[in-house]
Coordinates of C-alpha atoms in Angstrom, one line a residue:
M203 CA 2.5 -3.2 -5.0
D204 CA 6.1 -4.2 -4.2
L205 CA 5.4 -7.8 -5.0
L206 CA 3.9 -6.9 -8.4
F207 CA 6.7 -4.5 -9.1
D208 CA 9.5 -6.8 -8.1
K209 CA 8.2 -10.1 -9.6
Y210 CA 5.7 -9.3 -12.4
M211 CA 5.8 -5.8 -13.8
E212 CA 8.3 -3.1 -14.4
D213 CA 6.1 -0.2 -15.2
V214 CA 3.9 -0.2 -12.1
G215 CA 3.9 2.4 -9.4
D216 CA 4.0 5.7 -11.3
C217 CA 2.7 7.5 -8.1
K218 CA 5.0 5.5 -5.7
G219 CA 2.1 4.0 -3.7
R220 CA -0.1 7.1 -3.2
A221 CA -3.2 5.7 -5.0
W222 CA -3.1 8.3 -7.7
C223 CA -2.2 6.5 -10.9
G224 CA -3.9 3.1 -11.0
T225 CA -1.1 1.2 -12.5
C226 CA -1.4 -1.4 -9.8
D227 CA -5.1 -2.0 -10.4
I228 CA -6.0 -5.7 -9.5
Q229 CA -9.2 -7.6 -9.3
I230 CA -9.7 -10.0 -6.5
L231 CA -10.9 -13.3 -7.8
E232 CA -10.8 -15.5 -4.6
G233 CA -10.7 -14.4 -1.0
S234 CA -11.2 -11.0 0.5
I235 CA -9.5 -8.0 2.2
S236 CA -11.0 -6.5 5.3
E237 CA -9.0 -3.3 4.8
K238 CA -11.4 -0.6 3.9
M239 CA -10.9 1.5 0.7
E240 CA -10.0 5.1 1.4
A241 CA -11.2 8.2 -0.7
D242 CA -8.0 8.4 -2.9
E243 CA -8.3 4.8 -3.9
K244 CA -12.0 5.1 -4.7
E245 CA -11.4 8.2 -6.8
T246 CA -8.6 6.5 -8.9
L247 CA -10.6 3.4 -9.4
S248 CA -13.6 5.4 -10.5
K249 CA -11.7 6.5 -13.5
S250 CA -11.2 2.8 -14.7
E251 CA -13.7 1.4 -17.3
A252 CA -13.1 -2.1 -15.9
V253 CA -13.7 -1.4 -12.2
T254 CA -15.8 -4.1 -10.3
V255 CA -16.7 -4.5 -6.7
N256 CA -13.6 -6.7 -6.4
S257 CA -11.2 -4.0 -7.8
R258 CA -8.4 -2.7 -5.5
L259 CA -5.1 -0.8 -5.9
A260 CA -2.4 -3.2 -4.7
C261 CA -0.4 -0.3 -3.3
Q262 CA -3.2 0.3 -0.7
I263 CA -3.4 -3.3 0.6
P264 CA -1.1 -3.9 3.5
V265 CA 1.0 -7.0 3.4
S266 CA -0.4 -9.4 6.1
A267 CA -1.4 -13.0 6.8
E268 CA -4.8 -12.0 5.4
L269 CA -3.3 -12.2 1.9
H270 CA -2.7 -15.9 2.3
N271 CA -4.5 -17.8 -0.5
L272 CA -5.8 -14.5 -1.9
V273 CA -6.1 -14.9 -5.8
F274 CA -6.0 -11.8 -8.0
R275 CA -5.3 -10.7 -11.5
I276 CA -3.5 -7.7 -12.6
M277 CA -5.8 -5.6 -14.7
P278 CA -4.5 -4.5 -18.1
R279 CA -3.7 -0.8 -18.6
T280 CA -6.2 1.0 -20.8

């Protein structure tokens, strides 16, 4: 989420990384993340019309070497 906020978007992070707002909704296009989705993230994503099996909230993904070569797109706010 910090990367998105600092580099690409100004209006992301309304909930300050608590998985409540969905402003950092991304869709993973290439690669995968082993970190399991917790209940708050699932609940927030369930409110999105564009959710897919590859949807995640960027604020819930820890920064690690696993992100190397990960390709994602920032989902438009609806």
